[in-house]
Amino acid sequence: RCLLTMASQSPEPMTPTRAKAILKDTIETLGTEENKAQIQNVLEQVKEAPPEEQPMKKMQLMVPLVTALAGNKLQEHGLPNVMMGVMQIQMVAGQDALVAEGVQLLTACTMGNIDEAAIEAYLAKLS
């Protein structure tokens, strides 16, 4: 009985199918109008910095924002935080081209590069 209890509490292993579901939810979350506006706001702040400081400023502002926006969605899937989630998804990306494509798209979104057409095309592949 103890073994069953412990097993049910351990996190579900990452599989390509699970990774695709997580990527779909996370990319959809980042692509909402409200969240895109927040990302755009950060990008505007980055542009105000001197050019040589912009890459660092982008990381300083985008990483916490994306963590805040996507963190709850990842927790719904049993992942404790964004870093852990991305690491686990990347581990199965080599097994599935669609997962690898999603990781690239999510990484681009994290850096503020939201390509509407690419997001729509990717989400259509997952449907």
CSV table of N, CA and C in Angstrom, one decimal:
chain,number,residue,atom,x,y,z
A,1,ARG,N,0.8,-1.2,0.0
A,1,ARG,CA,0.0,0.0,0.0
A,1,ARG,C,0.9,1.3,0.0
A,2,CYS,N,1.9,1.3,0.7
A,2,CYS,CA,2.8,2.4,0.8
A,2,CYS,C,3.5,2.7,-0.6
A,3,LEU,N,3.8,1.6,-1.3
A,3,LEU,CA,4.4,1.7,-2.6
A,3,LEU,C,3.5,2.4,-3.6
A,4,LEU,N,2.2,2.0,-3.5
A,4,LEU,CA,1.2,2.7,-4.4
A,4,LEU,C,1.1,4.1,-4.1
A,5,THR,N,1.1,4.5,-2.8
A,5,THR,CA,0.9,5.9,-2.5
A,5,THR,C,2.1,6.7,-2.9
A,6,MET,N,3.3,6.1,-2.7
A,6,MET,CA,4.5,6.8,-3.2
A,6,MET,C,4.6,7.0,-4.7
A,7,ALA,N,4.2,5.9,-5.4
A,7,ALA,CA,4.2,5.9,-6.8
A,7,ALA,C,3.2,7.0,-7.4
A,8,SER,N,2.1,7.1,-6.8
A,8,SER,CA,1.1,8.0,-7.3
A,8,SER,C,1.5,9.5,-7.0
A,9,GLN,N,2.4,9.7,-6.1
A,9,GLN,CA,2.9,11.1,-5.8
A,9,GLN,C,4.1,11.5,-6.7
A,10,SER,N,4.8,10.5,-7.3
A,10,SER,CA,5.9,10.8,-8.1
A,10,SER,C,5.5,11.4,-9.4
A,11,PRO,N,6.3,12.4,-9.9
A,11,PRO,CA,5.8,13.0,-11.1
A,11,PRO,C,5.7,12.1,-12.3
A,12,GLU,N,4.8,12.4,-13.2
A,12,GLU,CA,4.6,11.6,-14.4
A,12,GLU,C,5.9,11.7,-15.3
A,13,PRO,N,6.4,10.6,-15.9
A,13,PRO,CA,7.6,10.8,-16.7
A,13,PRO,C,7.3,11.6,-18.0
A,14,MET,N,8.2,12.3,-18.4
A,14,MET,CA,8.1,13.1,-19.6
A,14,MET,C,8.1,12.2,-20.8
A,15,THR,N,7.1,12.3,-21.7
A,15,THR,CA,7.0,11.6,-22.9
A,15,THR,C,6.8,12.6,-24.0
A,16,PRO,N,7.0,12.3,-25.3
A,16,PRO,CA,6.7,13.2,-26.4
A,16,PRO,C,5.2,13.7,-26.3
A,17,THR,N,4.3,12.8,-26.0
A,17,THR,CA,2.9,13.1,-26.0
A,17,THR,C,2.6,14.1,-24.9
A,18,ARG,N,3.2,13.9,-23.7
A,18,ARG,CA,3.0,14.8,-22.6
A,18,ARG,C,3.7,16.2,-22.9
A,19,ALA,N,4.9,16.1,-23.5
A,19,ALA,CA,5.6,17.3,-23.9
A,19,ALA,C,4.8,18.2,-24.8
A,20,LYS,N,4.2,17.5,-25.8
A,20,LYS,CA,3.4,18.3,-26.8
A,20,LYS,C,2.2,19.0,-26.1
A,21,ALA,N,1.5,18.3,-25.2
A,21,ALA,CA,0.4,18.9,-24.5
A,21,ALA,C,0.8,20.1,-23.7
A,22,ILE,N,2.0,20.0,-23.0
A,22,ILE,CA,2.5,21.1,-22.2
A,22,ILE,C,2.9,22.2,-23.1
A,23,LEU,N,3.6,21.9,-24.2
A,23,LEU,CA,4.0,23.0,-25.2
A,23,LEU,C,2.8,23.7,-25.7
A,24,LYS,N,1.7,23.0,-26.1
A,24,LYS,CA,0.5,23.6,-26.6
A,24,LYS,C,-0.1,24.5,-25.6
A,25,ASP,N,-0.3,24.1,-24.4
A,25,ASP,CA,-0.9,24.9,-23.4
A,25,ASP,C,0.0,26.2,-23.1
A,26,THR,N,1.3,26.0,-23.0
A,26,THR,CA,2.2,27.1,-22.7
A,26,THR,C,2.3,28.1,-23.8
A,27,ILE,N,2.4,27.6,-25.0
A,27,ILE,CA,2.5,28.6,-26.2
A,27,ILE,C,1.1,29.3,-26.3
A,28,GLU,N,0.0,28.6,-26.1
A,28,GLU,CA,-1.3,29.3,-26.2
A,28,GLU,C,-1.4,30.4,-25.1
A,29,THR,N,-0.9,30.1,-23.9
A,29,THR,CA,-0.9,31.0,-22.8
A,29,THR,C,-0.1,32.3,-23.1
A,30,LEU,N,1.1,32.1,-23.7
A,30,LEU,CA,2.0,33.2,-24.0
A,30,LEU,C,1.4,34.0,-25.2
A,31,GLY,N,0.6,33.4,-26.0
A,31,GLY,CA,0.0,34.0,-27.2
A,31,GLY,C,-1.3,34.7,-27.0
A,32,THR,N,-1.8,34.8,-25.7
A,32,THR,CA,-3.0,35.5,-25.5
A,32,THR,C,-2.8,37.0,-25.7
A,33,GLU,N,-3.8,37.8,-26.1
A,33,GLU,CA,-3.6,39.2,-26.3
A,33,GLU,C,-3.0,39.9,-25.1
A,34,GLU,N,-3.5,39.6,-24.0
A,34,GLU,CA,-3.1,40.3,-22.7
A,34,GLU,C,-1.6,40.0,-22.5
A,35,ASN,N,-1.2,38.7,-22.7
A,35,ASN,CA,0.2,38.3,-22.4
A,35,ASN,C,1.1,38.9,-23.5
A,36,LYS,N,0.7,38.9,-24.7
A,36,LYS,CA,1.5,39.5,-25.8
A,36,LYS,C,1.7,41.0,-25.5
A,37,ALA,N,0.7,41.6,-25.0
A,37,ALA,CA,0.8,43.1,-24.6
A,37,ALA,C,1.9,43.3,-23.5
A,38,GLN,N,1.9,42.4,-22.6
A,38,GLN,CA,2.9,42.5,-21.5
A,38,GLN,C,4.3,42.2,-22.1
A,39,ILE,N,4.4,41.3,-23.0
A,39,ILE,CA,5.7,41.0,-23.6
A,39,ILE,C,6.2,42.2,-24.4
A,40,GLN,N,5.2,42.8,-25.2
A,40,GLN,CA,5.5,43.9,-26.0
A,40,GLN,C,6.0,45.1,-25.1
A,41,ASN,N,5.3,45.3,-24.0
A,41,ASN,CA,5.7,46.3,-23.0
A,41,ASN,C,7.2,46.1,-22.6
A,42,VAL,N,7.6,44.9,-22.3
A,42,VAL,CA,8.9,44.6,-21.9
A,42,VAL,C,9.9,45.0,-23.0
A,43,LEU,N,9.5,44.6,-24.3
A,43,LEU,CA,10.4,44.8,-25.4
A,43,LEU,C,10.6,46.3,-25.6
A,44,GLU,N,9.5,47.1,-25.3
A,44,GLU,CA,9.6,48.6,-25.5
A,44,GLU,C,10.6,49.1,-24.4
A,45,GLN,N,10.5,48.6,-23.2
A,45,GLN,CA,11.5,49.0,-22.1
A,45,GLN,C,12.9,48.6,-22.5
A,46,VAL,N,13.1,47.5,-23.2
A,46,VAL,CA,14.4,47.1,-23.6
A,46,VAL,C,15.0,48.1,-24.6
A,47,LYS,N,14.1,48.5,-25.6
A,47,LYS,CA,14.6,49.4,-26.6
A,47,LYS,C,15.1,50.8,-26.0
A,48,GLU,N,14.6,51.1,-24.8
A,48,GLU,CA,15.0,52.4,-24.2
A,48,GLU,C,16.4,52.3,-23.6
A,49,ALA,N,16.9,51.1,-23.4
A,49,ALA,CA,18.3,50.9,-22.9
A,49,ALA,C,19.3,51.2,-24.0
A,50,PRO,N,20.6,51.5,-23.7
A,50,PRO,CA,21.6,51.7,-24.7
A,50,PRO,C,21.8,50.3,-25.4
A,51,PRO,N,22.1,50.4,-26.7
A,51,PRO,CA,22.2,49.1,-27.5
A,51,PRO,C,23.0,48.0,-26.9
A,52,GLU,N,24.1,48.4,-26.3
A,52,GLU,CA,25.0,47.4,-25.8
A,52,GLU,C,24.4,46.7,-24.5
A,53,GLU,N,23.5,47.4,-23.9
A,53,GLU,CA,22.8,46.8,-22.7
A,53,GLU,C,21.5,46.0,-23.0
A,54,GLN,N,21.0,46.1,-24.3
A,54,GLN,CA,19.8,45.6,-24.6
A,54,GLN,C,19.7,44.0,-24.4
A,55,PRO,N,20.7,43.3,-24.9
A,55,PRO,CA,20.6,41.8,-24.7
A,55,PRO,C,20.4,41.4,-23.2
A,56,MET,N,21.2,42.0,-22.3
A,56,MET,CA,21.1,41.7,-20.9
A,56,MET,C,19.8,42.2,-20.3
A,57,LYS,N,19.4,43.4,-20.7
A,57,LYS,CA,18.1,43.9,-20.2
A,57,LYS,C,17.0,43.0,-20.6
A,58,LYS,N,17.0,42.5,-21.9
A,58,LYS,CA,16.0,41.6,-22.3
A,58,LYS,C,15.9,40.4,-21.5
A,59,MET,N,17.0,39.8,-21.2
A,59,MET,CA,17.0,38.6,-20.3
A,59,MET,C,16.5,38.9,-18.9
A,60,GLN,N,17.0,40.1,-18.4
A,60,GLN,CA,16.6,40.4,-17.0
A,60,GLN,C,15.1,40.7,-16.9
A,61,LEU,N,14.4,41.1,-18.0
A,61,LEU,CA,13.0,41.4,-17.9
A,61,LEU,C,12.1,40.3,-18.5
A,62,MET,N,12.6,39.7,-19.5
A,62,MET,CA,11.8,38.6,-20.2
A,62,MET,C,11.7,37.3,-19.4
A,63,VAL,N,12.8,36.9,-18.8
A,63,VAL,CA,12.8,35.6,-18.1
A,63,VAL,C,11.8,35.7,-16.9
A,64,PRO,N,11.8,36.7,-16.1
A,64,PRO,CA,10.8,36.7,-15.0
A,64,PRO,C,9.4,36.8,-15.5
A,65,LEU,N,9.2,37.6,-16.6
A,65,LEU,CA,7.8,37.7,-17.1
A,65,LEU,C,7.3,36.4,-17.7
A,66,VAL,N,8.1,35.7,-18.5
A,66,VAL,CA,7.7,34.4,-19.0
A,66,VAL,C,7.5,33.4,-17.9
A,67,THR,N,8.3,33.5,-16.9
A,67,THR,CA,8.2,32.6,-15.7
A,67,THR,C,6.8,32.8,-15.1
A,68,ALA,N,6.5,34.1,-14.9
A,68,ALA,CA,5.2,34.5,-14.3
A,68,ALA,C,4.0,34.0,-15.1
A,69,LEU,N,4.1,34.2,-16.5
A,69,LEU,CA,3.0,33.9,-17.4
A,69,LEU,C,2.8,32.4,-17.5
A,70,ALA,N,3.9,31.7,-17.7
A,70,ALA,CA,3.8,30.3,-18.0
A,70,ALA,C,3.9,29.4,-16.8
A,71,GLY,N,4.4,29.9,-15.6
A,71,GLY,CA,4.6,29.1,-14.5
A,71,GLY,C,3.4,28.3,-14.0
A,72,ASN,N,2.3,28.9,-13.9
A,72,ASN,CA,1.0,28.2,-13.5
A,72,ASN,C,0.6,27.1,-14.4
A,73,LYS,N,0.8,27.4,-15.7
A,73,LYS,CA,0.4,26.4,-16.7
A,73,LYS,C,1.3,25.2,-16.6
A,74,LEU,N,2.6,25.4,-16.3
A,74,LEU,CA,3.5,24.3,-16.2
A,74,LEU,C,3.2,23.5,-14.9
A,75,GLN,N,2.8,24.2,-13.8
A,75,GLN,CA,2.5,23.6,-12.6
A,75,GLN,C,1.2,22.7,-12.7
A,76,GLU,N,0.3,23.2,-13.5
A,76,GLU,CA,-0.9,22.3,-13.8
A,76,GLU,C,-0.5,21.0,-14.4
A,77,HIS,N,0.6,21.0,-15.1
A,77,HIS,CA,1.1,19.7,-15.7
A,77,HIS,C,2.1,19.0,-14.8
A,78,GLY,N,2.2,19.4,-13.5
A,78,GLY,CA,3.0,18.7,-12.6
A,78,GLY,C,4.5,19.1,-12.6
A,79,LEU,N,4.8,20.2,-13.3
A,79,LEU,CA,6.2,20.7,-13.3
A,79,LEU,C,6.4,21.8,-12.3
A,80,PRO,N,7.4,21.7,-11.5
A,80,PRO,CA,7.5,22.7,-10.4
A,80,PRO,C,7.9,24.1,-10.8
A,81,ASN,N,8.6,24.2,-11.9
A,81,ASN,CA,9.0,25.6,-12.4
A,81,ASN,C,9.3,25.5,-13.9
A,82,VAL,N,9.5,26.7,-14.4
A,82,VAL,CA,9.8,26.8,-15.9
A,82,VAL,C,11.1,26.1,-16.3
A,83,MET,N,12.1,26.4,-15.5
A,83,MET,CA,13.4,25.8,-15.8
A,83,MET,C,13.3,24.3,-15.9
A,84,MET,N,12.7,23.7,-14.8
A,84,MET,CA,12.6,22.2,-14.8
A,84,MET,C,11.8,21.7,-16.0
A,85,GLY,N,10.7,22.5,-16.2
A,85,GLY,CA,9.8,22.1,-17.3
A,85,GLY,C,10.5,22.1,-18.7
A,86,VAL,N,11.2,23.1,-18.9
A,86,VAL,CA,11.9,23.2,-20.2
A,86,VAL,C,13.0,22.1,-20.3
A,87,MET,N,13.7,21.9,-19.2
A,87,MET,CA,14.7,20.8,-19.2
A,87,MET,C,14.1,19.5,-19.5
A,88,GLN,N,13.0,19.2,-18.9
A,88,GLN,CA,12.4,17.9,-19.1
A,88,GLN,C,11.9,17.7,-20.5
A,89,ILE,N,11.3,18.8,-21.1
A,89,ILE,CA,10.8,18.8,-22.4
A,89,ILE,C,11.9,18.6,-23.4
A,90,GLN,N,13.0,19.3,-23.2
A,90,GLN,CA,14.1,19.3,-24.1
A,90,GLN,C,14.7,17.8,-24.1
A,91,MET,N,14.6,17.1,-23.0
A,91,MET,CA,15.1,15.8,-23.0
A,91,MET,C,14.4,14.8,-23.9
A,92,VAL,N,13.2,15.1,-24.2
A,92,VAL,CA,12.4,14.2,-25.2
A,92,VAL,C,12.4,14.9,-26.6
A,93,ALA,N,12.9,16.1,-26.8
A,93,ALA,CA,12.8,16.7,-28.1
A,93,ALA,C,13.5,15.9,-29.1
A,94,GLY,N,14.6,15.2,-28.8
A,94,GLY,CA,15.3,14.4,-29.7
A,94,GLY,C,14.5,13.2,-30.2
A,95,GLN,N,13.4,12.9,-29.5
A,95,GLN,CA,12.6,11.7,-29.9
A,95,GLN,C,11.5,12.1,-30.8
A,96,ASP,N,11.2,13.4,-30.9
A,96,ASP,CA,10.0,13.8,-31.7
A,96,ASP,C,10.2,15.2,-32.3
A,97,ALA,N,10.2,15.3,-33.6
A,97,ALA,CA,10.4,16.5,-34.3
A,97,ALA,C,9.4,17.6,-33.9
A,98,LEU,N,8.2,17.3,-33.6
A,98,LEU,CA,7.2,18.3,-33.2
A,98,LEU,C,7.5,18.9,-31.8
A,99,VAL,N,8.1,18.0,-31.0
A,99,VAL,CA,8.5,18.6,-29.6
A,99,VAL,C,9.6,19.5,-29.8
A,100,ALA,N,10.6,19.1,-30.7
A,100,ALA,CA,11.8,20.0,-30.9
A,100,ALA,C,11.3,21.3,-31.5
A,101,GLU,N,10.4,21.3,-32.4
A,101,GLU,CA,9.9,22.5,-33.0
A,101,GLU,C,9.2,23.4,-32.0
A,102,GLY,N,8.4,22.8,-31.1
A,102,GLY,CA,7.8,23.5,-30.0
A,102,GLY,C,8.8,24.1,-29.0
A,103,VAL,N,9.8,23.4,-28.7
A,103,VAL,CA,10.9,24.0,-27.9
A,103,VAL,C,11.5,25.2,-28.5
A,104,GLN,N,11.8,25.2,-29.8
A,104,GLN,CA,12.3,26.3,-30.5
A,104,GLN,C,11.3,27.5,-30.5
A,105,LEU,N,10.1,27.2,-30.7
A,105,LEU,CA,9.1,28.2,-30.7
A,105,LEU,C,8.9,28.9,-29.3
A,106,LEU,N,8.9,28.0,-28.3
A,106,LEU,CA,8.8,28.5,-26.9
A,106,LEU,C,10.0,29.3,-26.5
A,107,THR,N,11.2,28.9,-27.0
A,107,THR,CA,12.4,29.7,-26.7
A,107,THR,C,12.3,31.0,-27.4
A,108,ALA,N,11.8,31.1,-28.6
A,108,ALA,CA,11.7,32.4,-29.3
A,108,ALA,C,10.7,33.3,-28.6
A,109,CYS,N,9.6,32.7,-28.1
A,109,CYS,CA,8.6,33.5,-27.4
A,109,CYS,C,9.2,34.0,-26.1
A,110,THR,N,10.0,33.2,-25.5
A,110,THR,CA,10.7,33.7,-24.2
A,110,THR,C,11.6,34.9,-24.5
A,111,MET,N,12.1,35.0,-25.7
A,111,MET,CA,13.0,36.1,-26.0
A,111,MET,C,12.2,37.3,-26.6
A,112,GLY,N,10.8,37.1,-26.6
A,112,GLY,CA,10.0,38.2,-27.1
A,112,GLY,C,9.7,38.1,-28.6
A,113,ASN,N,10.2,37.1,-29.3
A,113,ASN,CA,10.0,36.9,-30.7
A,113,ASN,C,8.7,36.1,-31.0
A,114,ILE,N,7.6,36.7,-30.9
A,114,ILE,CA,6.3,36.0,-31.1
A,114,ILE,C,5.9,36.1,-32.5
A,115,ASP,N,6.0,35.0,-33.2
A,115,ASP,CA,5.6,34.9,-34.6
A,115,ASP,C,4.3,34.2,-34.7
A,116,GLU,N,3.2,35.1,-34.9
A,116,GLU,CA,1.9,34.6,-35.0
A,116,GLU,C,1.6,33.5,-35.9
A,117,ALA,N,2.2,33.6,-37.1
A,117,ALA,CA,2.0,32.6,-38.2
A,117,ALA,C,2.6,31.3,-37.7
A,118,ALA,N,3.8,31.3,-37.2
A,118,ALA,CA,4.5,30.1,-36.7
A,118,ALA,C,3.7,29.5,-35.6
A,119,ILE,N,3.2,30.3,-34.7
A,119,ILE,CA,2.4,29.7,-33.5
A,119,ILE,C,1.2,29.0,-34.0
A,120,GLU,N,0.4,29.7,-34.9
A,120,GLU,CA,-0.8,29.1,-35.5
A,120,GLU,C,-0.5,27.8,-36.2
A,121,ALA,N,0.6,27.8,-37.0
A,121,ALA,CA,0.9,26.6,-37.8
A,121,ALA,C,1.3,25.5,-36.8
A,122,TYR,N,2.1,25.8,-35.8
A,122,TYR,CA,2.5,24.8,-34.8
A,122,TYR,C,1.3,24.2,-34.1
A,123,LEU,N,0.4,25.1,-33.6
A,123,LEU,CA,-0.7,24.6,-32.8
A,123,LEU,C,-1.7,23.8,-33.7
A,124,ALA,N,-1.7,24.1,-35.0
A,124,ALA,CA,-2.6,23.3,-35.9
A,124,ALA,C,-2.0,21.9,-36.1
A,125,LYS,N,-0.7,21.8,-36.1
A,125,LYS,CA,-0.1,20.5,-36.2
A,125,LYS,C,-0.4,19.6,-34.9
A,126,LEU,N,-0.6,20.3,-33.8
A,126,LEU,CA,-0.9,19.5,-32.6
A,126,LEU,C,-2.3,19.1,-32.4
A,127,SER,N,-3.2,19.8,-33.2
A,127,SER,CA,-4.6,19.5,-33.1
A,127,SER,C,-5.0,18.1,-33.7
